[in-house]
PDB file of C-alpha atoms in Angstrom:
ATOM      1  CA  MET Z   1     -13.545  94.463  97.922  1.00  0.00           C
ATOM      2  CA  LEU Z   2     -15.961  91.667  96.995  1.00  0.00           C
ATOM      3  CA  SER Z   3     -13.861  88.633  96.110  1.00  0.00           C
ATOM      4  CA  THR Z   4     -12.239  90.360  93.119  1.00  0.00           C
ATOM      5  CA  GLU Z   5     -13.672  92.928  90.735  1.00  0.00           C
ATOM      6  CA  SER Z   6     -13.504  90.239  88.078  1.00  0.00           C
ATOM      7  CA  ASP Z   7     -15.645  87.841  90.141  1.00  0.00           C
ATOM      8  CA  LEU Z   8     -18.240  90.523  90.793  1.00  0.00           C
ATOM      9  CA  ALA Z   9     -18.263  91.470  87.116  1.00  0.00           C
ATOM     10  CA  HIS Z  10     -18.853  87.852  86.100  1.00  0.00           C
ATOM     11  CA  PHE Z  11     -21.620  87.492  88.700  1.00  0.00           C
ATOM     12  CA  VAL Z  12     -23.359  90.608  87.380  1.00  0.00           C
ATOM     13  CA  LEU Z  13     -22.895  89.358  83.820  1.00  0.00           C
ATOM     14  CA  GLU Z  14     -24.671  86.110  84.738  1.00  0.00           C
ATOM     15  CA  LEU Z  15     -27.569  88.049  86.265  1.00  0.00           C
ATOM     16  CA  ARG Z  16     -27.892  90.143  83.117  1.00  0.00           C
ATOM     17  CA  ARG Z  17     -27.706  87.035  80.952  1.00  0.00           C
ATOM     18  CA  GLU Z  18     -30.743  85.726  82.825  1.00  0.00           C
ATOM     19  CA  ASP Z  19     -32.561  89.043  82.301  1.00  0.00           C
ATOM     20  CA  ALA Z  20     -32.420  90.212  85.912  1.00  0.00           C
ATOM     21  CA  ALA Z  21     -33.746  93.739  86.334  1.00  0.00           C
ATOM     22  CA  GLU Z  22     -31.164  96.492  86.759  1.00  0.00           C
ATOM     23  CA  THR Z  23     -32.757  97.341  90.101  1.00  0.00           C
ATOM     24  CA  THR Z  24     -32.206  93.736  91.208  1.00  0.00           C
ATOM     25  CA  ILE Z  25     -28.585  93.829  90.084  1.00  0.00           C
ATOM     26  CA  ALA Z  26     -28.041  97.142  91.872  1.00  0.00           C
ATOM     27  CA  ALA Z  27     -29.542  95.716  95.074  1.00  0.00           C
ATOM     28  CA  TYR Z  28     -27.281  92.652  94.894  1.00  0.00           C
ATOM     29  CA  ARG Z  29     -24.207  94.811  94.309  1.00  0.00           C
ATOM     30  CA  SER Z  30     -25.082  97.033  97.255  1.00  0.00           C
ATOM     31  CA  ASP Z  31     -25.782  94.144  99.654  1.00  0.00           C
ATOM     32  CA  LEU Z  32     -22.618  92.290  98.629  1.00  0.00           C
ATOM     33  CA  ALA Z  33     -20.495  95.434  98.904  1.00  0.00           C
ATOM     34  CA  LEU Z  34     -21.770  96.117 102.419  1.00  0.00           C
ATOM     35  CA  PHE Z  35     -20.945  92.576 103.458  1.00  0.00           C
ATOM     36  CA  ALA Z  36     -17.472  92.836 101.920  1.00  0.00           C
ATOM     37  CA  GLN Z  37     -16.874  96.076 103.841  1.00  0.00           C
ATOM     38  CA  TRP Z  38     -18.037  94.489 107.112  1.00  0.00           C
ATOM     39  CA  PHE Z  39     -15.855  91.419 106.452  1.00  0.00           C
ATOM     40  CA  ALA Z  40     -12.730  93.493 105.824  1.00  0.00           C
ATOM     41  CA  GLU Z  41     -13.293  95.549 108.975  1.00  0.00           C
ATOM     42  CA  SER Z  42     -14.147  92.556 111.175  1.00  0.00           C
ATOM     43  CA  VAL Z  43     -11.666  89.948 109.926  1.00  0.00           C
ATOM     44  CA  GLY Z  44      -8.893  92.328 108.933  1.00  0.00           C
ATOM     45  CA  THR Z  45      -8.391  90.964 105.427  1.00  0.00           C
ATOM     46  CA  PRO Z  46     -10.135  91.665 102.107  1.00  0.00           C
ATOM     47  CA  MET Z  47     -13.055  89.391 101.405  1.00  0.00           C
ATOM     48  CA  THR Z  48     -12.705  86.490  98.999  1.00  0.00           C
ATOM     49  CA  ALA Z  49     -15.407  83.913  98.399  1.00  0.00           C
ATOM     50  CA  ALA Z  50     -13.174  81.111  99.660  1.00  0.00           C
ATOM     51  CA  ALA Z  51     -12.374  82.980 102.889  1.00  0.00           C
ATOM     52  CA  VAL Z  52     -15.992  83.323 104.044  1.00  0.00           C
ATOM     53  CA  THR Z  53     -17.145  80.765 106.603  1.00  0.00           C
ATOM     54  CA  PRO Z  54     -20.557  79.962 108.111  1.00  0.00           C
ATOM     55  CA  THR Z  55     -19.349  81.618 111.324  1.00  0.00           C
ATOM     56  CA  ASP Z  56     -18.673  84.849 109.419  1.00  0.00           C
ATOM     57  CA  LEU Z  57     -22.184  84.840 108.024  1.00  0.00           C
ATOM     58  CA  ARG Z  58     -23.750  84.149 111.417  1.00  0.00           C
ATOM     59  CA  ASP Z  59     -21.681  86.986 112.915  1.00  0.00           C
ATOM     60  CA  TYR Z  60     -22.818  89.278 110.113  1.00  0.00           C
ATOM     61  CA  LYS Z  61     -26.449  88.393 110.763  1.00  0.00           C
ATOM     62  CA  THR Z  62     -25.928  89.206 114.448  1.00  0.00           C
ATOM     63  CA  HIS Z  63     -24.274  92.503 113.470  1.00  0.00           C
ATOM     64  CA  LEU Z  64     -27.295  93.440 111.365  1.00  0.00           C
ATOM     65  CA  GLN Z  65     -29.640  92.565 114.226  1.00  0.00           C
ATOM     66  CA  THR Z  66     -27.834  94.175 117.142  1.00  0.00           C
ATOM     67  CA  VAL Z  67     -25.648  96.947 115.704  1.00  0.00           C
ATOM     68  CA  THR Z  68     -27.548  98.278 112.705  1.00  0.00           C
ATOM     69  CA  GLY Z  69     -30.985  97.350 114.083  1.00  0.00           C
ATOM     70  CA  ALA Z  70     -32.161  96.165 110.689  1.00  0.00           C
ATOM     71  CA  LYS Z  71     -35.647  94.682 110.428  1.00  0.00           C
ATOM     72  CA  PRO Z  72     -35.991  90.909 109.833  1.00  0.00           C
ATOM     73  CA  ALA Z  73     -37.160  91.439 106.254  1.00  0.00           C
ATOM     74  CA  THR Z  74     -34.091  93.581 105.486  1.00  0.00           C
ATOM     75  CA  ILE Z  75     -31.727  91.062 107.083  1.00  0.00           C
ATOM     76  CA  ASN Z  76     -33.304  88.199 105.163  1.00  0.00           C
ATOM     77  CA  ARG Z  77     -33.001  90.132 101.910  1.00  0.00           C
ATOM     78  CA  LYS Z  78     -29.285  90.728 102.511  1.00  0.00           C
ATOM     79  CA  LEU Z  79     -28.765  87.054 103.373  1.00  0.00           C
ATOM     80  CA  SER Z  80     -30.673  86.113 100.218  1.00  0.00           C
ATOM     81  CA  ALA Z  81     -28.245  88.196  98.131  1.00  0.00           C
ATOM     82  CA  LEU Z  82     -25.313  86.383  99.736  1.00  0.00           C
ATOM     83  CA  LYS Z  83     -26.931  82.998  99.153  1.00  0.00           C
ATOM     84  CA  THR Z  84     -27.449  83.848  95.493  1.00  0.00           C
ATOM     85  CA  PHE Z  85     -23.803  84.858  95.109  1.00  0.00           C
ATOM     86  CA  PHE Z  86     -22.460  81.766  96.867  1.00  0.00           C
ATOM     87  CA  ALA Z  87     -24.810  79.509  94.872  1.00  0.00           C
ATOM     88  CA  TRP Z  88     -23.161  80.934  91.743  1.00  0.00           C
ATOM     89  CA  ALA Z  89     -19.576  80.780  93.054  1.00  0.00           C
ATOM     90  CA  PRO Z  90     -18.980  76.978  92.744  1.00  0.00           C
ATOM     91  CA  GLY Z  91     -19.599  77.196  89.007  1.00  0.00           C
ATOM     92  CA  ARG Z  92     -16.659  79.596  88.796  1.00  0.00           C
ATOM     93  CA  ARG Z  93     -14.587  77.276  91.010  1.00  0.00           C
ATOM     94  CA  LEU Z  94     -14.285  79.990  93.640  1.00  0.00           C
ATOM     95  CA  ILE Z  95     -15.480  77.646  96.396  1.00  0.00           C
ATOM     96  CA  THR Z  96     -16.281  73.973  96.888  1.00  0.00           C
ATOM     97  CA  ASP Z  97     -18.491  74.155  99.991  1.00  0.00           C
ATOM     98  CA  LEU Z  98     -21.361  76.581 100.480  1.00  0.00           C
ATOM     99  CA  PRO Z  99     -20.843  78.718 103.612  1.00  0.00           C
ATOM    100  CA  THR Z 100     -24.527  79.653 103.488  1.00  0.00           C
ATOM    101  CA  SER Z 101     -25.910  76.121 103.819  1.00  0.00           C
ATOM    102  CA  SER Z 102     -26.344  76.267 107.604  1.00  0.00           C
ATOM    103  CA  VAL Z 103     -27.227  79.964 107.911  1.00  0.00           C
ATOM    104  CA  LYS Z 104     -30.899  80.587 108.490  1.00  0.00           C
ATOM    105  CA  GLY Z 105     -32.869  83.765 108.086  1.00  0.00           C
ATOM    106  CA  VAL Z 106     -34.429  85.725 110.908  1.00  0.00           C
ATOM    107  CA  GLY Z 107     -37.814  84.537 112.117  1.00  0.00           C
ATOM    108  CA  GLN Z 108     -40.621  87.077 111.973  1.00  0.00           C
ATOM    109  CA  GLY Z 109     -43.039  85.672 114.506  1.00  0.00           C
ATOM    110  CA  GLU Z 110     -45.630  82.944 114.423  1.00  0.00           C
ATOM    111  CA  ARG Z 111     -47.482  84.219 111.392  1.00  0.00           C
ATOM    112  CA  SER Z 112     -48.275  82.719 108.036  1.00  0.00           C
ATOM    113  CA  PRO Z 113     -45.389  83.126 105.562  1.00  0.00           C
ATOM    114  CA  LYS Z 114     -45.739  86.096 103.253  1.00  0.00           C
ATOM    115  CA  ALA Z 115     -48.197  85.435 100.449  1.00  0.00           C
ATOM    116  CA  LEU Z 116     -49.340  87.681  97.635  1.00  0.00           C
ATOM    117  CA  GLU Z 117     -52.934  88.670  97.085  1.00  0.00           C
ATOM    118  CA  THR Z 118     -54.520  87.935  93.720  1.00  0.00           C
ATOM    119  CA  ARG Z 119     -54.192  91.518  92.484  1.00  0.00           C
ATOM    120  CA  GLU Z 120     -50.483  91.511  93.365  1.00  0.00           C
ATOM    121  CA  ILE Z 121     -49.908  88.261  91.494  1.00  0.00           C
ATOM    122  CA  HIS Z 122     -51.658  89.792  88.490  1.00  0.00           C
ATOM    123  CA  ARG Z 123     -49.273  92.767  88.651  1.00  0.00           C
ATOM    124  CA  LEU Z 124     -46.334  90.382  88.685  1.00  0.00           C
ATOM    125  CA  ILE Z 125     -47.599  88.334  85.726  1.00  0.00           C
ATOM    126  CA  ARG Z 126     -48.443  91.519  83.823  1.00  0.00           C
ATOM    127  CA  GLU Z 127     -44.809  92.640  83.950  1.00  0.00           C
ATOM    128  CA  ALA Z 128     -43.734  89.461  82.156  1.00  0.00           C
ATOM    129  CA  GLU Z 129     -46.592  89.794  79.660  1.00  0.00           C
ATOM    130  CA  ARG Z 130     -45.526  93.344  78.807  1.00  0.00           C
ATOM    131  CA  ARG Z 131     -42.106  92.061  77.803  1.00  0.00           C
ATOM    132  CA  GLY Z 132     -43.662  89.250  75.772  1.00  0.00           C
ATOM    133  CA  LYS Z 133     -41.376  86.568  77.217  1.00  0.00           C
ATOM    134  CA  LYS Z 134     -43.343  83.338  76.987  1.00  0.00           C
ATOM    135  CA  ARG Z 135     -40.751  81.409  78.976  1.00  0.00           C
ATOM    136  CA  ASP Z 136     -40.917  83.843  81.890  1.00  0.00           C
ATOM    137  CA  ILE Z 137     -44.721  83.919  81.842  1.00  0.00           C
ATOM    138  CA  ALA Z 138     -44.757  80.104  81.924  1.00  0.00           C
ATOM    139  CA  ILE Z 139     -42.311  80.036  84.849  1.00  0.00           C
ATOM    140  CA  LEU Z 140     -44.363  82.518  86.878  1.00  0.00           C
ATOM    141  CA  GLN Z 141     -47.654  80.798  86.106  1.00  0.00           C
ATOM    142  CA  THR Z 142     -46.214  77.374  86.923  1.00  0.00           C
ATOM    143  CA  LEU Z 143     -44.850  78.550  90.279  1.00  0.00           C
ATOM    144  CA  ARG Z 144     -48.101  80.352  91.018  1.00  0.00           C
ATOM    145  CA  HIS Z 145     -50.432  77.482  90.178  1.00  0.00           C
ATOM    146  CA  THR Z 146     -48.419  74.436  91.322  1.00  0.00           C
ATOM    147  CA  GLY Z 147     -46.469  75.583  94.382  1.00  0.00           C
ATOM    148  CA  LEU Z 148     -43.298  73.930  93.058  1.00  0.00           C
ATOM    149  CA  ARG Z 149     -40.029  74.551  94.838  1.00  0.00           C
ATOM    150  CA  VAL Z 150     -37.440  76.300  92.653  1.00  0.00           C
ATOM    151  CA  SER Z 151     -35.252  73.199  92.544  1.00  0.00           C
ATOM    152  CA  GLU Z 152     -38.257  71.136  91.419  1.00  0.00           C
ATOM    153  CA  LEU Z 153     -39.107  73.617  88.672  1.00  0.00           C
ATOM    154  CA  CYS Z 154     -35.513  73.625  87.401  1.00  0.00           C
ATOM    155  CA  ALA Z 155     -35.388  69.817  87.406  1.00  0.00           C
ATOM    156  CA  LEU Z 156     -38.500  69.380  85.224  1.00  0.00           C
ATOM    157  CA  ARG Z 157     -37.956  67.449  82.000  1.00  0.00           C
ATOM    158  CA  LEU Z 158     -40.222  67.486  78.987  1.00  0.00           C
ATOM    159  CA  GLY Z 159     -41.589  64.070  79.912  1.00  0.00           C
ATOM    160  CA  ASP Z 160     -42.644  65.407  83.321  1.00  0.00           C
ATOM    161  CA  VAL Z 161     -45.220  67.785  81.856  1.00  0.00           C
ATOM    162  CA  GLN Z 162     -48.381  66.329  80.362  1.00  0.00           C
ATOM    163  CA  ILE Z 163     -50.833  68.754  78.778  1.00  0.00           C
ATOM    164  CA  GLY Z 164     -54.197  67.790  77.309  1.00  0.00           C
ATOM    165  CA  GLU Z 165     -57.076  69.869  76.021  1.00  0.00           C
ATOM    166  CA  ARG Z 166     -58.964  69.786  79.310  1.00  0.00           C
ATOM    167  CA  SER Z 167     -56.406  68.598  81.842  1.00  0.00           C
ATOM    168  CA  GLY Z 168     -52.735  68.432  82.581  1.00  0.00           C
ATOM    169  CA  THR Z 169     -50.213  67.221  85.121  1.00  0.00           C
ATOM    170  CA  VAL Z 170     -46.718  68.096  86.240  1.00  0.00           C
ATOM    171  CA  ILE Z 171     -44.673  65.273  87.764  1.00  0.00           C
ATOM    172  CA  VAL Z 172     -42.110  65.871  90.489  1.00  0.00           C
ATOM    173  CA  ARG Z 173     -39.998  62.738  90.402  1.00  0.00           C
ATOM    174  CA  ALA Z 174     -37.685  63.495  93.312  1.00  0.00           C
ATOM    175  CA  GLY Z 175     -38.869  66.345  95.510  1.00  0.00           C
ATOM    176  CA  LYS Z 176     -37.660  67.079  99.009  1.00  0.00           C
ATOM    177  CA  GLY Z 177     -36.915  63.801 100.726  1.00  0.00           C
ATOM    178  CA  ARG Z 178     -36.886  62.143  97.272  1.00  0.00           C
ATOM    179  CA  LYS Z 179     -40.683  62.216  97.385  1.00  0.00           C
ATOM    180  CA  TYR Z 180     -42.643  61.631  94.149  1.00  0.00           C
ATOM    181  CA  ARG Z 181     -45.846  63.563  93.508  1.00  0.00           C
ATOM    182  CA  GLU Z 182     -48.146  64.621  90.701  1.00  0.00           C
ATOM    183  CA  ILE Z 183     -49.749  68.055  90.591  1.00  0.00           C
ATOM    184  CA  PRO Z 184     -52.733  68.891  88.359  1.00  0.00           C
ATOM    185  CA  LEU Z 185     -52.237  71.838  86.005  1.00  0.00           C
ATOM    186  CA  ASN Z 186     -55.131  74.281  85.793  1.00  0.00           C
ATOM    187  CA  VAL Z 187     -56.054  76.055  82.581  1.00  0.00           C
ATOM    188  CA  ASP Z 188     -53.861  79.126  83.239  1.00  0.00           C
ATOM    189  CA  ALA Z 189     -50.745  77.014  83.797  1.00  0.00           C
ATOM    190  CA  ARG Z 190     -51.538  74.741  80.835  1.00  0.00           C
ATOM    191  CA  LYS Z 191     -51.967  77.654  78.440  1.00  0.00           C
ATOM    192  CA  ALA Z 192     -48.789  79.414  79.593  1.00  0.00           C
ATOM    193  CA  ILE Z 193     -46.649  76.275  79.319  1.00  0.00           C
ATOM    194  CA  ALA Z 194     -48.159  75.299  75.950  1.00  0.00           C
ATOM    195  CA  ARG Z 195     -47.431  78.759  74.519  1.00  0.00           C
ATOM    196  CA  TYR Z 196     -43.845  78.587  75.743  1.00  0.00           C
ATOM    197  CA  LEU Z 197     -43.321  75.132  74.253  1.00  0.00           C
ATOM    198  CA  THR Z 198     -44.221  76.486  70.807  1.00  0.00           C
ATOM    199  CA  VAL Z 199     -41.162  78.774  70.897  1.00  0.00           C
ATOM    200  CA  ARG Z 200     -38.846  76.619  73.009  1.00  0.00           C
ATOM    201  CA  PRO Z 201     -35.719  75.571  71.052  1.00  0.00           C
ATOM    202  CA  ARG Z 202     -35.828  72.003  69.725  1.00  0.00           C
ATOM    203  CA  MET Z 203     -33.215  69.246  69.798  1.00  0.00           C
ATOM    204  CA  VAL Z 204     -31.425  70.608  72.861  1.00  0.00           C
ATOM    205  CA  ASP Z 205     -31.289  69.880  76.580  1.00  0.00           C
ATOM    206  CA  ASP Z 206     -34.579  68.215  77.576  1.00  0.00           C
ATOM    207  CA  HIS Z 207     -35.182  70.398  80.625  1.00  0.00           C
ATOM    208  CA  VAL Z 208     -38.506  72.191  80.239  1.00  0.00           C
ATOM    209  CA  PHE Z 209     -37.169  75.647  81.076  1.00  0.00           C
ATOM    210  CA  LEU Z 210     -33.975  76.675  79.305  1.00  0.00           C
ATOM    211  CA  SER Z 211     -31.486  79.492  79.741  1.00  0.00           C
ATOM    212  CA  GLN Z 212     -30.264  81.629  76.858  1.00  0.00           C
ATOM    213  CA  GLU Z 213     -27.430  79.112  76.492  1.00  0.00           C
ATOM    214  CA  LYS Z 214     -30.114  76.455  75.843  1.00  0.00           C
ATOM    215  CA  ARG Z 215     -29.376  74.482  78.995  1.00  0.00           C
ATOM    216  CA  GLY Z 216     -31.438  73.896  82.110  1.00  0.00           C
ATOM    217  CA  LEU Z 217     -31.997  76.955  84.274  1.00  0.00           C
ATOM    218  CA  ALA Z 218     -30.074  77.307  87.535  1.00  0.00           C
ATOM    219  CA  THR Z 219     -32.052  78.011  90.713  1.00  0.00           C
ATOM    220  CA  ASN Z 220     -30.370  81.385  91.240  1.00  0.00           C
ATOM    221  CA  SER Z 221     -31.474  82.383  87.726  1.00  0.00           C
ATOM    222  CA  VAL Z 222     -35.113  81.732  88.639  1.00  0.00           C
ATOM    223  CA  TRP Z 223     -34.671  83.737  91.838  1.00  0.00           C
ATOM    224  CA  ALA Z 224     -33.238  86.649  89.841  1.00  0.00           C
ATOM    225  CA  LEU Z 225     -36.080  86.398  87.306  1.00  0.00           C
ATOM    226  CA  VAL Z 226     -38.845  86.479  89.916  1.00  0.00           C
ATOM    227  CA  THR Z 227     -37.304  89.193  92.081  1.00  0.00           C
ATOM    228  CA  GLY Z 228     -36.645  91.287  88.975  1.00  0.00           C
ATOM    229  CA  TYR Z 229     -40.251  91.209  87.798  1.00  0.00           C
ATOM    230  CA  ALA Z 230     -41.442  91.819  91.359  1.00  0.00           C
ATOM    231  CA  ARG Z 231     -39.363  94.982  91.663  1.00  0.00           C
ATOM    232  CA  ARG Z 232     -40.658  96.228  88.313  1.00  0.00           C
ATOM    233  CA  ALA Z 233     -44.185  95.607  89.608  1.00  0.00           C
ATOM    234  CA  GLY Z 234     -43.463  97.564  92.783  1.00  0.00           C
ATOM    235  CA  LEU Z 235     -43.599  94.466  94.999  1.00  0.00           C
ATOM    236  CA  GLU Z 236     -41.061  94.141  97.806  1.00  0.00           C
ATOM    237  CA  GLU Z 237     -39.496  91.000  99.279  1.00  0.00           C
ATOM    238  CA  VAL Z 238     -40.992  88.666  96.651  1.00  0.00           C
ATOM    239  CA  THR Z 239     -39.130  85.457  95.795  1.00  0.00           C
ATOM    240  CA  PRO Z 240     -40.099  82.200  94.075  1.00  0.00           C
ATOM    241  CA  HIS Z 241     -40.922  80.840  97.525  1.00  0.00           C
ATOM    242  CA  THR Z 242     -43.438  83.668  97.966  1.00  0.00           C
ATOM    243  CA  LEU Z 243     -45.370  82.197  95.039  1.00  0.00           C
ATOM    244  CA  ARG Z 244     -45.286  78.778  96.729  1.00  0.00           C
ATOM    245  CA  HIS Z 245     -46.657  80.408  99.888  1.00  0.00           C
ATOM    246  CA  SER Z 246     -49.321  82.199  97.830  1.00  0.00           C
ATOM    247  CA  PHE Z 247     -50.373  78.905  96.243  1.00  0.00           C
ATOM    248  CA  ALA Z 248     -50.770  77.249  99.654  1.00  0.00           C
ATOM    249  CA  LYS Z 249     -52.544  80.180 101.307  1.00  0.00           C
ATOM    250  CA  GLY Z 250     -54.895  80.553  98.346  1.00  0.00           C
ATOM    251  CA  LEU Z 251     -55.896  76.891  98.523  1.00  0.00           C
ATOM    252  CA  LEU Z 252     -56.609  77.039 102.249  1.00  0.00           C
ATOM    253  CA  ASP Z 253     -58.527  80.309 101.933  1.00  0.00           C
ATOM    254  CA  ALA Z 254     -60.642  78.615  99.237  1.00  0.00           C
ATOM    255  CA  GLY Z 255     -61.550  75.848 101.675  1.00  0.00           C
ATOM    256  CA  VAL Z 256     -59.237  73.065 100.450  1.00  0.00           C
ATOM    257  CA  ASN Z 257     -58.476  70.716 103.335  1.00  0.00           C
ATOM    258  CA  LEU Z 258     -55.033  70.582 104.951  1.00  0.00           C
ATOM    259  CA  VAL Z 259     -54.304  67.009 103.829  1.00  0.00           C
ATOM    260  CA  ALA Z 260     -54.840  67.865 100.159  1.00  0.00           C
ATOM    261  CA  VAL Z 261     -52.680  70.993 100.410  1.00  0.00           C
ATOM    262  CA  ALA Z 262     -49.888  69.017 102.087  1.00  0.00           C
ATOM    263  CA  GLU Z 263     -50.013  66.470  99.272  1.00  0.00           C
ATOM    264  CA  LEU Z 264     -49.798  69.165  96.599  1.00  0.00           C
ATOM    265  CA  LEU Z 265     -46.865  70.866  98.344  1.00  0.00           C
ATOM    266  CA  GLY Z 266     -44.999  67.624  98.952  1.00  0.00           C
ATOM    267  CA  HIS Z 267     -44.937  68.030 102.723  1.00  0.00           C
ATOM    268  CA  ALA Z 268     -44.180  64.939 104.761  1.00  0.00           C
ATOM    269  CA  ARG Z 269     -45.889  66.326 107.893  1.00  0.00           C
ATOM    270  CA  LEU Z 270     -49.157  68.205 108.299  1.00  0.00           C
ATOM    271  CA  GLU Z 271     -47.487  70.440 110.888  1.00  0.00           C
ATOM    272  CA  THR Z 272     -45.400  71.940 108.099  1.00  0.00           C
ATOM    273  CA  THR Z 273     -48.482  72.806 106.071  1.00  0.00           C
ATOM    274  CA  ALA Z 274     -50.312  74.135 109.129  1.00  0.00           C
ATOM    275  CA  ILE Z 275     -48.132  77.274 109.171  1.00  0.00           C
ATOM    276  CA  TYR Z 276     -50.349  78.587 106.385  1.00  0.00           C
ATOM    277  CA  THR Z 277     -53.371  78.505 108.682  1.00  0.00           C
ATOM    278  CA  ARG Z 278     -51.772  81.129 110.940  1.00  0.00           C
ATOM    279  CA  PRO Z 279     -52.920  84.705 110.408  1.00  0.00           C
ATOM    280  CA  SER Z 280     -50.759  86.882 108.210  1.00  0.00           C
ATOM    281  CA  ALA Z 281     -49.937  90.511 108.970  1.00  0.00           C
ATOM    282  CA  ARG Z 282     -52.720  91.524 106.578  1.00  0.00           C
ATOM    283  CA  ASP Z 283     -55.187  89.186 108.292  1.00  0.00           C
ATOM    284  CA  LEU Z 284     -54.416  90.835 111.644  1.00  0.00           C
ATOM    285  CA  GLU Z 285     -54.663  94.321 110.144  1.00  0.00           C
ATOM    286  CA  ARG Z 286     -58.097  93.558 108.692  1.00  0.00           C
ATOM    287  CA  ALA Z 287     -59.251  92.016 111.979  1.00  0.00           C
ATOM    288  CA  VAL Z 288     -58.319  95.153 113.934  1.00  0.00           C
ATOM    289  CA  GLU Z 289     -59.782  97.439 111.267  1.00  0.00           C
ATOM    290  CA  ARG Z 290     -63.199  95.868 111.831  1.00  0.00           C
ATOM    291  CA  LEU Z 291     -63.231  97.505 115.281  1.00  0.00           C
ATOM    292  CA  SER Z 292     -62.829 100.969 113.812  1.00  0.00           C
ATOM    293  CA  VAL Z 293     -65.805 103.256 114.429  1.00  0.00           C
ATOM    294  CA  GLU Z 294     -65.279 104.864 111.024  1.00  0.00           C
ATOM    295  CA  GLY Z 295     -65.492 101.471 109.436  1.00  0.00           C
ATOM    296  CA  GLN Z 296     -68.958 100.822 110.864  1.00  0.00           C
ATOM    297  CA  PRO Z 297     -72.068 101.415 108.694  1.00  0.00           C
TER     298      PRO Z 297
END
C-alpha cells in the first residue's frame, strides 16, 4: 500500500486542485502503486514515505532495467512520478529528506535532449486555449519562449517581469548557482503574461503565478499542469524541461550562436549547452530517410 490510503488521497487531491488531467492522475497512481508493490515484496514491509531510501529507489531503477526490461523513457517516467510524490511529501510532514535527490534517470545515448517541434508546441498551447485558462497559457508560453527552469518560473515576483508595448524582460535573480540573468520576452510571451495579469488576483502573494489558494505555485504543480496538457494533446513524455529543451534547440536551429544560447539558459559552461547541437532521434531519422529510393525525385 502506498504510504497510507489517506496520504495517496491527499496527494491526488493536490493534483486535482492544480487542475492535473485525470489521465495524469491515473498514471501517477499506477506508477506509485507499482513501486509500493515492489517495495513490499523486496523489503518485506508495507511502503511508507519515511521508509523509502535512496538505495531503495536505485534498486527499483535497476529492477526496471534488468528484470522488467523497461525502456529508458518508461523508467524515467516512473521515476518522475516518484519524484513528484516525494516533492509533495515534506509539505505533509511525511518526510524531512528527499530520497530522490541523488537518484538520476536513465541515459538515452549521446543525443540532443527531447525537444518538441513547432506544430507539437502549438498543439500543447491549443489545449490550454480551449480551456480558456489565461494563467496556464501564460505559464506555457513563458516556458516555451524563455527556457526558464521550473524553479525559476515559480520564484518569479511581479517586479521581475517588465512588459512594454514593444519589448519586455523577465529577470531571474537567483538561478542555478545563484546566477542572475535577464531574458527578453518576445511578443507571444508578452501578450500571454499581460492577459493573465488582467485577471490575476490583486493584493495577495506577489509571486507572478498563483495557485487556486492564491499563493505561489509549487514546482510539482507546474509539472502536473504541463504533463496534463501534453497528455490531452496526445504528446508523450513531455515535461516543463521539454519546453526548456525546445527553446534551446529552436534557437540553435535558427542560427543563434552557442554563447548567446548559454547566456539565455543560464549555463555556466558552454559544454552544457553543446548537448543541444547533438542530433536528435528525429534528426537521425530524417538523415536516413534521405537515402530512401522512394524519397528521391
